[in-house]
Amino acid sequence: MDEVAYARCATPHGQWWFAWSAAGLVASAPGDDEERDFLARLPRPVHRGRPEDVPVDVDWAAMPAGFRGEVMRALMDVGQGEVISYGALAARAGRPRAARAVGTTMATNPLPLIVPCHRVIRSDGSLGEYGAGGPERKAQMLAREGVDMSSGRLGGPFFT
């Protein structure tokens, strides 16, 4: 992999760390994560970049391959203000019985926020976990995107 740059940036969901190669984004993490912890997850060599240089494209060659990669690409079609169940996302990725494998993929997503795993919920409408800050952060992120979280469960027009 090419040299990797990283920076901490303001987003609508607070401060986030981003890392990128010449081909695009390779990693992200909440900005309250320690810098040294974020750096420990990055390939070498690495250097500090500038927030204004963070690209919008994903370096898909650096993302997981196979089913995990297919799930991550399918998730990119779930827009702001929408949610999808683990099972429905598995079906979109071509393996309708692989909801648990989707959960594992979401838990190991190297690009949370960019590959929006916070938009994946349980089939009963409950949030489930969120590896980049827990269910509380997941609920906050969804609420910021306009998803009604007042009942503690989702339903209605946002649930696909």
Tab-separated table of N, CA and C in Angstrom:
chain	number	residue	atom	x	y	z
A	1	MET	N	0.840	-1.178	0.000
A	1	MET	CA	0.000	0.000	0.000
A	1	MET	C	0.883	1.238	0.000
A	2	ASP	N	0.356	2.284	-0.606
A	2	ASP	CA	1.048	3.570	-0.613
A	2	ASP	C	1.173	4.112	0.802
A	3	GLU	N	1.952	5.157	0.927
A	3	GLU	CA	2.038	5.863	2.200
A	3	GLU	C	0.640	6.332	2.613
A	4	VAL	N	0.391	6.322	3.901
A	4	VAL	CA	-0.919	6.685	4.441
A	4	VAL	C	-0.797	7.988	5.229
A	5	ALA	N	-1.716	8.900	4.966
A	5	ALA	CA	-1.815	10.145	5.725
A	5	ALA	C	-3.017	10.026	6.654
A	6	TYR	N	-3.024	10.824	7.713
A	6	TYR	CA	-4.163	10.806	8.626
A	6	TYR	C	-4.397	12.206	9.180
A	7	ALA	N	-5.627	12.445	9.586
A	7	ALA	CA	-5.980	13.734	10.188
A	7	ALA	C	-7.245	13.554	11.013
A	8	ARG	N	-7.437	14.445	11.964
A	8	ARG	CA	-8.653	14.512	12.772
A	8	ARG	C	-9.490	15.649	12.204
A	9	CYS	N	-10.766	15.369	11.930
A	9	CYS	CA	-11.613	16.329	11.221
A	9	CYS	C	-12.969	16.476	11.888
A	10	ALA	N	-13.555	17.648	11.723
A	10	ALA	CA	-14.922	17.894	12.177
A	10	ALA	C	-15.889	17.304	11.157
A	11	THR	N	-16.920	16.614	11.651
A	11	THR	CA	-17.983	16.070	10.808
A	11	THR	C	-19.309	16.434	11.463
A	12	PRO	N	-20.428	16.221	10.797
A	12	PRO	CA	-21.721	16.443	11.451
A	12	PRO	C	-21.924	15.546	12.682
A	13	HIS	N	-21.134	14.499	12.800
A	13	HIS	CA	-21.212	13.571	13.928
A	13	HIS	C	-20.063	13.774	14.910
A	14	GLY	N	-19.494	14.953	14.933
A	14	GLY	CA	-18.392	15.249	15.843
A	14	GLY	C	-17.045	15.035	15.176
A	15	GLN	N	-15.994	15.043	15.989
A	15	GLN	CA	-14.633	14.849	15.494
A	15	GLN	C	-14.404	13.371	15.140
A	16	TRP	N	-13.755	13.121	14.007
A	16	TRP	CA	-13.409	11.765	13.572
A	16	TRP	C	-11.995	11.763	13.018
A	17	TRP	N	-11.316	10.649	13.221
A	17	TRP	CA	-10.020	10.395	12.591
A	17	TRP	C	-10.273	9.774	11.217
A	18	PHE	N	-9.475	10.180	10.241
A	18	PHE	CA	-9.517	9.587	8.905
A	18	PHE	C	-8.095	9.300	8.457
A	19	ALA	N	-7.927	8.205	7.734
A	19	ALA	CA	-6.639	7.858	7.133
A	19	ALA	C	-6.888	7.538	5.664
A	20	TRP	N	-5.929	7.914	4.827
A	20	TRP	CA	-6.111	7.719	3.398
A	20	TRP	C	-4.787	7.464	2.706
A	21	SER	N	-4.908	6.772	1.587
A	21	SER	CA	-3.786	6.554	0.681
A	21	SER	C	-4.054	7.396	-0.567
A	22	ALA	N	-3.198	7.284	-1.551
A	22	ALA	CA	-3.422	8.011	-2.803
A	22	ALA	C	-4.707	7.551	-3.486
A	23	ALA	N	-5.161	6.329	-3.191
A	23	ALA	CA	-6.357	5.778	-3.814
A	23	ALA	C	-7.645	6.116	-3.060
A	24	GLY	N	-7.565	6.618	-1.849
A	24	GLY	CA	-8.773	6.975	-1.109
A	24	GLY	C	-8.699	6.583	0.353
A	25	LEU	N	-9.819	6.712	1.042
A	25	LEU	CA	-9.904	6.433	2.477
A	25	LEU	C	-9.649	4.965	2.792
A	26	VAL	N	-8.909	4.713	3.891
A	26	VAL	CA	-8.608	3.348	4.305
A	26	VAL	C	-9.040	3.048	5.737
A	27	ALA	N	-9.268	4.089	6.552
A	27	ALA	CA	-9.652	3.854	7.949
A	27	ALA	C	-10.296	5.112	8.518
A	28	SER	N	-11.156	4.901	9.531
A	28	SER	CA	-11.734	6.010	10.287
A	28	SER	C	-12.046	5.519	11.685
A	29	ALA	N	-12.182	6.471	12.595
A	29	ALA	CA	-12.521	6.158	13.984
A	29	ALA	C	-13.017	7.435	14.646
A	30	PRO	N	-13.851	7.301	15.664
A	30	PRO	CA	-14.303	8.496	16.375
A	30	PRO	C	-13.112	9.307	16.883
A	31	GLY	N	-13.266	10.610	16.878
A	31	GLY	CA	-12.196	11.506	17.282
A	31	GLY	C	-11.852	11.448	18.744
A	32	ASP	N	-12.712	10.836	19.561
A	32	ASP	CA	-12.366	10.700	20.973
A	32	ASP	C	-11.475	9.490	21.216
A	33	ASP	N	-11.235	8.662	20.183
A	33	ASP	CA	-10.230	7.598	20.288
A	33	ASP	C	-8.857	8.261	20.409
A	34	GLU	N	-7.982	7.664	21.167
A	34	GLU	CA	-6.625	8.191	21.299
A	34	GLU	C	-5.907	8.111	19.955
A	35	GLU	N	-5.144	9.128	19.637
A	35	GLU	CA	-4.403	9.164	18.376
A	35	GLU	C	-3.499	7.944	18.237
A	36	ARG	N	-2.791	7.577	19.297
A	36	ARG	CA	-1.864	6.434	19.210
A	36	ARG	C	-2.613	5.134	18.925
A	37	ASP	N	-3.847	4.990	19.449
A	37	ASP	CA	-4.645	3.793	19.182
A	37	ASP	C	-5.065	3.743	17.713
A	38	PHE	N	-5.464	4.898	17.174
A	38	PHE	CA	-5.828	4.963	15.759
A	38	PHE	C	-4.611	4.640	14.889
A	39	LEU	N	-3.474	5.229	15.205
A	39	LEU	CA	-2.260	4.998	14.425
A	39	LEU	C	-1.829	3.535	14.464
A	40	ALA	N	-2.058	2.863	15.575
A	40	ALA	CA	-1.665	1.458	15.700
A	40	ALA	C	-2.428	0.565	14.719
A	41	ARG	N	-3.582	1.009	14.253
A	41	ARG	CA	-4.388	0.212	13.323
A	41	ARG	C	-4.050	0.491	11.859
A	42	LEU	N	-3.182	1.453	11.605
A	42	LEU	CA	-2.902	1.854	10.232
A	42	LEU	C	-1.683	1.143	9.665
A	43	PRO	N	-1.702	0.899	8.346
A	43	PRO	CA	-0.510	0.345	7.697
A	43	PRO	C	0.600	1.390	7.675
A	44	ARG	N	1.815	0.969	7.551
A	44	ARG	CA	2.969	1.867	7.505
A	44	ARG	C	3.430	2.024	6.066
A	45	PRO	N	4.101	3.077	5.686
A	45	PRO	CA	4.425	4.258	6.490
A	45	PRO	C	3.221	5.191	6.614
A	46	VAL	N	3.233	6.012	7.657
A	46	VAL	CA	2.125	6.918	7.927
A	46	VAL	C	2.664	8.299	8.308
A	47	HIS	N	1.949	9.334	7.925
A	47	HIS	CA	2.321	10.696	8.311
A	47	HIS	C	1.052	11.521	8.541
A	48	ARG	N	1.190	12.583	9.306
A	48	ARG	CA	0.057	13.467	9.573
A	48	ARG	C	-0.257	14.258	8.305
A	49	GLY	N	-1.529	14.272	7.966
A	49	GLY	CA	-2.006	15.040	6.821
A	49	GLY	C	-2.802	16.248	7.290
A	50	ARG	N	-3.432	16.884	6.354
A	50	ARG	CA	-4.247	18.061	6.669
A	50	ARG	C	-5.721	17.706	6.502
A	51	PRO	N	-6.582	18.175	7.398
A	51	PRO	CA	-8.012	17.874	7.282
A	51	PRO	C	-8.594	18.217	5.917
A	52	GLU	N	-8.128	19.292	5.316
A	52	GLU	CA	-8.673	19.693	4.017
A	52	GLU	C	-8.256	18.747	2.892
A	53	ASP	N	-7.323	17.843	3.144
A	53	ASP	CA	-6.877	16.887	2.123
A	53	ASP	C	-7.578	15.534	2.205
A	54	VAL	N	-8.473	15.346	3.170
A	54	VAL	CA	-9.173	14.063	3.310
A	54	VAL	C	-10.041	13.842	2.062
A	55	PRO	N	-9.849	12.739	1.362
A	55	PRO	CA	-10.641	12.487	0.153
A	55	PRO	C	-12.045	11.994	0.494
A	56	VAL	N	-12.904	11.969	-0.504
A	56	VAL	CA	-14.257	11.448	-0.296
A	56	VAL	C	-14.388	10.009	-0.780
A	57	ASP	N	-13.469	9.557	-1.607
A	57	ASP	CA	-13.535	8.206	-2.153
A	57	ASP	C	-12.931	7.186	-1.191
A	58	VAL	N	-13.419	5.961	-1.288
A	58	VAL	CA	-12.901	4.839	-0.506
A	58	VAL	C	-11.869	4.090	-1.338
A	59	ASP	N	-10.771	3.689	-0.724
A	59	ASP	CA	-9.792	2.819	-1.375
A	59	ASP	C	-10.303	1.390	-1.238
A	60	TRP	N	-11.147	0.962	-2.166
A	60	TRP	CA	-11.792	-0.353	-2.055
A	60	TRP	C	-10.777	-1.481	-2.105
A	61	ALA	N	-9.614	-1.271	-2.694
A	61	ALA	CA	-8.588	-2.312	-2.714
A	61	ALA	C	-8.056	-2.589	-1.313
A	62	ALA	N	-8.176	-1.620	-0.406
A	62	ALA	CA	-7.708	-1.791	0.972
A	62	ALA	C	-8.800	-2.333	1.893
A	63	MET	N	-10.009	-2.486	1.380
A	63	MET	CA	-11.129	-2.978	2.185
A	63	MET	C	-11.195	-4.498	2.121
A	64	PRO	N	-11.936	-5.096	3.036
A	64	PRO	CA	-12.059	-6.559	3.017
A	64	PRO	C	-12.602	-7.062	1.680
A	65	ALA	N	-12.184	-8.252	1.325
A	65	ALA	CA	-12.622	-8.871	0.078
A	65	ALA	C	-13.785	-9.834	0.343
A	66	GLY	N	-14.272	-10.471	-0.697
A	66	GLY	CA	-15.307	-11.489	-0.581
A	66	GLY	C	-16.620	-10.940	-0.038
A	67	PHE	N	-17.313	-11.768	0.733
A	67	PHE	CA	-18.622	-11.394	1.261
A	67	PHE	C	-18.553	-10.111	2.085
A	68	ARG	N	-17.528	-9.962	2.910
A	68	ARG	CA	-17.415	-8.747	3.734
A	68	ARG	C	-17.354	-7.501	2.853
A	69	GLY	N	-16.595	-7.556	1.789
A	69	GLY	CA	-16.518	-6.428	0.870
A	69	GLY	C	-17.832	-6.172	0.165
A	70	GLU	N	-18.539	-7.247	-0.202
A	70	GLU	CA	-19.842	-7.096	-0.850
A	70	GLU	C	-20.843	-6.444	0.099
A	71	VAL	N	-20.799	-6.813	1.368
A	71	VAL	CA	-21.681	-6.206	2.368
A	71	VAL	C	-21.362	-4.721	2.504
A	72	MET	N	-20.092	-4.378	2.591
A	72	MET	CA	-19.710	-2.974	2.746
A	72	MET	C	-20.141	-2.146	1.538
A	73	ARG	N	-19.985	-2.691	0.347
A	73	ARG	CA	-20.418	-1.967	-0.853
A	73	ARG	C	-21.937	-1.822	-0.885
A	74	ALA	N	-22.663	-2.866	-0.507
A	74	ALA	CA	-24.132	-2.789	-0.478
A	74	ALA	C	-24.599	-1.743	0.530
A	75	LEU	N	-23.906	-1.619	1.629
A	75	LEU	CA	-24.281	-0.653	2.660
A	75	LEU	C	-24.134	0.780	2.168
A	76	MET	N	-23.269	1.023	1.230
A	76	MET	CA	-23.076	2.376	0.707
A	76	MET	C	-24.342	2.916	0.038
A	77	ASP	N	-25.287	2.033	-0.304
A	77	ASP	CA	-26.546	2.466	-0.923
A	77	ASP	C	-27.612	2.840	0.102
A	78	VAL	N	-27.334	2.660	1.381
A	78	VAL	CA	-28.284	3.041	2.433
A	78	VAL	C	-27.973	4.488	2.799
A	79	GLY	N	-28.891	5.371	2.464
A	79	GLY	CA	-28.641	6.795	2.590
A	79	GLY	C	-28.913	7.364	3.970
A	80	GLN	N	-28.515	8.604	4.124
A	80	GLN	CA	-28.754	9.334	5.372
A	80	GLN	C	-30.250	9.336	5.666
A	81	GLY	N	-30.596	9.079	6.929
A	81	GLY	CA	-31.989	9.045	7.335
A	81	GLY	C	-32.670	7.712	7.094
A	82	GLU	N	-31.922	6.728	6.611
A	82	GLU	CA	-32.458	5.387	6.372
A	82	GLU	C	-31.744	4.393	7.269
A	83	VAL	N	-32.411	3.285	7.540
A	83	VAL	CA	-31.786	2.168	8.238
A	83	VAL	C	-32.140	0.889	7.500
A	84	ILE	N	-31.366	-0.146	7.763
A	84	ILE	CA	-31.592	-1.449	7.151
A	84	ILE	C	-31.280	-2.509	8.205
A	85	SER	N	-31.987	-3.627	8.150
A	85	SER	CA	-31.698	-4.700	9.106
A	85	SER	C	-30.494	-5.507	8.636
A	86	TYR	N	-29.868	-6.196	9.582
A	86	TYR	CA	-28.740	-7.064	9.241
A	86	TYR	C	-29.157	-8.079	8.182
A	87	GLY	N	-30.353	-8.656	8.339
A	87	GLY	CA	-30.835	-9.647	7.377
A	87	GLY	C	-31.087	-9.069	6.000
A	88	ALA	N	-31.690	-7.893	5.944
A	88	ALA	CA	-31.945	-7.250	4.648
A	88	ALA	C	-30.633	-6.886	3.955
A	89	LEU	N	-29.639	-6.459	4.732
A	89	LEU	CA	-28.338	-6.153	4.139
A	89	LEU	C	-27.672	-7.429	3.629
A	90	ALA	N	-27.816	-8.516	4.366
A	90	ALA	CA	-27.281	-9.803	3.901
A	90	ALA	C	-27.917	-10.190	2.569
A	91	ALA	N	-29.221	-9.989	2.449
A	91	ALA	CA	-29.920	-10.307	1.202
A	91	ALA	C	-29.410	-9.424	0.062
A	92	ARG	N	-29.206	-8.144	0.318
A	92	ARG	CA	-28.679	-7.241	-0.713
A	92	ARG	C	-27.296	-7.685	-1.177
A	93	ALA	N	-26.537	-8.286	-0.270
A	93	ALA	CA	-25.189	-8.744	-0.613
A	93	ALA	C	-25.199	-10.154	-1.198
A	94	GLY	N	-26.388	-10.728	-1.387
A	94	GLY	CA	-26.501	-12.015	-2.058
A	94	GLY	C	-26.523	-13.240	-1.162
A	95	ARG	N	-26.574	-13.056	0.166
A	95	ARG	CA	-26.623	-14.197	1.087
A	95	ARG	C	-27.679	-13.925	2.158
A	96	PRO	N	-28.947	-14.150	1.829
A	96	PRO	CA	-30.039	-13.755	2.717
A	96	PRO	C	-30.047	-14.423	4.090
A	97	ARG	N	-29.332	-15.495	4.267
A	97	ARG	CA	-29.299	-16.168	5.579
A	97	ARG	C	-28.053	-15.808	6.392
A	98	ALA	N	-27.345	-14.784	5.989
A	98	ALA	CA	-26.065	-14.469	6.614
A	98	ALA	C	-26.120	-13.218	7.490
A	99	ALA	N	-27.231	-13.025	8.204
A	99	ALA	CA	-27.362	-11.831	9.050
A	99	ALA	C	-26.259	-11.764	10.104
A	100	ARG	N	-25.902	-12.886	10.697
A	100	ARG	CA	-24.826	-12.871	11.713
A	100	ARG	C	-23.486	-12.492	11.106
A	101	ALA	N	-23.222	-12.972	9.903
A	101	ALA	CA	-21.977	-12.602	9.227
A	101	ALA	C	-21.957	-11.108	8.916
A	102	VAL	N	-23.115	-10.537	8.610
A	102	VAL	CA	-23.194	-9.089	8.414
A	102	VAL	C	-22.840	-8.383	9.723
A	103	GLY	N	-23.342	-8.893	10.841
A	103	GLY	CA	-23.010	-8.312	12.141
A	103	GLY	C	-21.507	-8.309	12.392
A	104	THR	N	-20.848	-9.402	12.056
A	104	THR	CA	-19.397	-9.472	12.210
A	104	THR	C	-18.704	-8.466	11.297
A	105	THR	N	-19.196	-8.345	10.082
A	105	THR	CA	-18.627	-7.367	9.151
A	105	THR	C	-18.768	-5.956	9.697
A	106	MET	N	-19.927	-5.641	10.242
A	106	MET	CA	-20.139	-4.306	10.791
A	106	MET	C	-19.217	-4.058	11.993
A	107	ALA	N	-19.015	-5.059	12.813
A	107	ALA	CA	-18.163	-4.922	14.002
A	107	ALA	C	-16.700	-4.706	13.637
A	108	THR	N	-16.303	-5.128	12.443
A	108	THR	CA	-14.905	-5.006	12.026
A	108	THR	C	-14.733	-4.013	10.876
A	109	ASN	N	-15.720	-3.184	10.644
A	109	ASN	CA	-15.693	-2.197	9.572
A	109	ASN	C	-14.523	-1.230	9.799
A	110	PRO	N	-13.562	-1.166	8.872
A	110	PRO	CA	-12.432	-0.251	9.060
A	110	PRO	C	-12.795	1.210	8.790
A	111	LEU	N	-13.975	1.458	8.221
A	111	LEU	CA	-14.380	2.818	7.880
A	111	LEU	C	-15.750	3.190	8.447
A	112	PRO	N	-15.943	3.061	9.771
A	112	PRO	CA	-17.236	3.496	10.295
A	112	PRO	C	-17.454	4.968	9.972
A	113	LEU	N	-18.657	5.360	9.845
A	113	LEU	CA	-19.128	6.667	9.412
A	113	LEU	C	-19.146	6.731	7.894
A	114	ILE	N	-18.059	6.398	7.215
A	114	ILE	CA	-18.007	6.458	5.750
A	114	ILE	C	-18.769	5.281	5.158
A	115	VAL	N	-18.479	4.072	5.595
A	115	VAL	CA	-19.300	2.901	5.283
A	115	VAL	C	-20.238	2.814	6.484
A	116	PRO	N	-21.457	3.345	6.342
A	116	PRO	CA	-22.295	3.736	7.486
A	116	PRO	C	-22.925	2.579	8.270
A	117	CYS	N	-22.102	1.858	9.004
A	117	CYS	CA	-22.598	0.714	9.768
A	117	CYS	C	-23.556	1.137	10.886
A	118	HIS	N	-23.567	2.425	11.250
A	118	HIS	CA	-24.529	2.888	12.253
A	118	HIS	C	-25.958	2.808	11.723
A	119	ARG	N	-26.148	2.621	10.434
A	119	ARG	CA	-27.479	2.533	9.829
A	119	ARG	C	-28.012	1.106	9.769
A	120	VAL	N	-27.272	0.150	10.330
A	120	VAL	CA	-27.695	-1.249	10.326
A	120	VAL	C	-28.239	-1.590	11.708
A	121	ILE	N	-29.475	-2.104	11.733
A	121	ILE	CA	-30.153	-2.386	12.996
A	121	ILE	C	-30.685	-3.817	12.992
A	122	ARG	N	-31.187	-4.242	14.133
A	122	ARG	CA	-31.772	-5.581	14.254
A	122	ARG	C	-33.134	-5.635	13.567
A	123	SER	N	-33.542	-6.833	13.204
A	123	SER	CA	-34.807	-6.999	12.481
A	123	SER	C	-36.021	-6.617	13.325
A	124	ASP	N	-35.880	-6.596	14.646
A	124	ASP	CA	-37.004	-6.185	15.494
A	124	ASP	C	-37.076	-4.665	15.664
A	125	GLY	N	-36.185	-3.943	14.986
A	125	GLY	CA	-36.177	-2.485	15.057
A	125	GLY	C	-35.300	-1.921	16.157
A	126	SER	N	-34.712	-2.785	16.997
A	126	SER	CA	-33.810	-2.280	18.037
A	126	SER	C	-32.433	-2.009	17.425
A	127	LEU	N	-31.662	-1.193	18.103
A	127	LEU	CA	-30.411	-0.709	17.534
A	127	LEU	C	-29.339	-1.762	17.332
A	128	GLY	N	-29.142	-2.617	18.297
A	128	GLY	CA	-27.983	-3.490	18.251
A	128	GLY	C	-26.755	-2.730	18.710
A	129	GLU	N	-25.607	-3.306	18.516
A	129	GLU	CA	-24.351	-2.704	18.983
A	129	GLU	C	-23.792	-1.748	17.944
A	130	TYR	N	-22.743	-1.019	18.347
A	130	TYR	CA	-22.006	-0.137	17.446
A	130	TYR	C	-20.580	-0.080	17.939
A	131	GLY	N	-19.668	-0.657	17.162
A	131	GLY	CA	-18.282	-0.774	17.576
A	131	GLY	C	-17.531	0.539	17.680
A	132	ALA	N	-18.071	1.598	17.096
A	132	ALA	CA	-17.386	2.886	17.127
A	132	ALA	C	-18.026	3.823	18.155
A	133	GLY	N	-18.411	3.268	19.294
A	133	GLY	CA	-18.931	4.135	20.353
A	133	GLY	C	-20.150	3.617	21.067
A	134	GLY	N	-20.589	2.413	20.758
A	134	GLY	CA	-21.712	1.824	21.466
A	134	GLY	C	-23.065	2.283	20.946
A	135	PRO	N	-24.117	1.654	21.460
A	135	PRO	CA	-25.467	1.970	20.978
A	135	PRO	C	-25.887	3.419	21.242
A	136	GLU	N	-25.334	4.044	22.276
A	136	GLU	CA	-25.690	5.439	22.548
A	136	GLU	C	-25.230	6.335	21.401
A	137	ARG	N	-23.991	6.137	20.946
A	137	ARG	CA	-23.490	6.936	19.814
A	137	ARG	C	-24.283	6.606	18.555
A	138	LYS	N	-24.594	5.349	18.355
A	138	LYS	CA	-25.376	4.943	17.190
A	138	LYS	C	-26.718	5.672	17.185
A	139	ALA	N	-27.390	5.701	18.309
A	139	ALA	CA	-28.676	6.396	18.414
A	139	ALA	C	-28.516	7.884	18.139
A	140	GLN	N	-27.464	8.493	18.664
A	140	GLN	CA	-27.220	9.923	18.424
A	140	GLN	C	-26.977	10.196	16.943
A	141	MET	N	-26.207	9.335	16.304
A	141	MET	CA	-25.905	9.526	14.887
A	141	MET	C	-27.170	9.395	14.046
A	142	LEU	N	-27.984	8.388	14.351
A	142	LEU	CA	-29.230	8.209	13.600
A	142	LEU	C	-30.174	9.379	13.836
A	143	ALA	N	-30.265	9.856	15.061
A	143	ALA	CA	-31.131	10.997	15.362
A	143	ALA	C	-30.668	12.231	14.582
A	144	ARG	N	-29.354	12.458	14.512
A	144	ARG	CA	-28.829	13.589	13.735
A	144	ARG	C	-29.173	13.477	12.262
A	145	GLU	N	-29.344	12.237	11.795
A	145	GLU	CA	-29.685	12.017	10.387
A	145	GLU	C	-31.195	12.038	10.157
A	146	GLY	N	-31.970	12.294	11.203
A	146	GLY	CA	-33.413	12.430	11.048
A	146	GLY	C	-34.214	11.175	11.305
A	147	VAL	N	-33.597	10.135	11.863
A	147	VAL	CA	-34.312	8.909	12.190
A	147	VAL	C	-34.946	9.086	13.570
A	148	ASP	N	-36.242	8.854	13.666
A	148	ASP	CA	-36.975	9.033	14.924
A	148	ASP	C	-36.630	7.901	15.881
A	149	MET	N	-35.948	8.242	16.958
A	149	MET	CA	-35.518	7.258	17.951
A	149	MET	C	-36.342	7.355	19.234
A	150	SER	N	-37.432	8.097	19.235
A	150	SER	CA	-38.161	8.373	20.469
A	150	SER	C	-38.761	7.128	21.115
A	151	SER	N	-39.125	6.126	20.322
A	151	SER	CA	-39.745	4.932	20.903
A	151	SER	C	-38.727	3.894	21.355
A	152	GLY	N	-37.461	4.079	21.006
A	152	GLY	CA	-36.443	3.085	21.325
A	152	GLY	C	-36.359	1.982	20.289
A	153	ARG	N	-37.320	1.944	19.386
A	153	ARG	CA	-37.335	0.997	18.270
A	153	ARG	C	-37.669	1.761	17.006
A	154	LEU	N	-37.222	1.243	15.906
A	154	LEU	CA	-37.479	1.893	14.635
A	154	LEU	C	-38.597	1.177	13.906
A	155	GLY	N	-39.189	1.871	13.008
A	155	GLY	CA	-40.233	1.301	12.167
A	155	GLY	C	-40.659	2.347	11.166
A	156	GLY	N	-41.725	2.095	10.496
A	156	GLY	CA	-42.255	3.090	9.579
A	156	GLY	C	-41.375	3.268	8.364
A	157	PRO	N	-41.357	4.486	7.818
A	157	PRO	CA	-40.742	4.720	6.515
A	157	PRO	C	-39.234	4.559	6.475
A	158	PHE	N	-38.561	4.594	7.624
A	158	PHE	CA	-37.106	4.499	7.592
A	158	PHE	C	-36.603	3.065	7.593
A	159	PHE	N	-37.456	2.124	7.888
A	159	PHE	CA	-37.005	0.746	8.052
A	159	PHE	C	-37.106	0.004	6.728
A	160	THR	N	-35.953	-0.434	6.181
A	160	THR	CA	-35.950	-1.183	4.912
A	160	THR	C	-35.471	-2.588	5.150
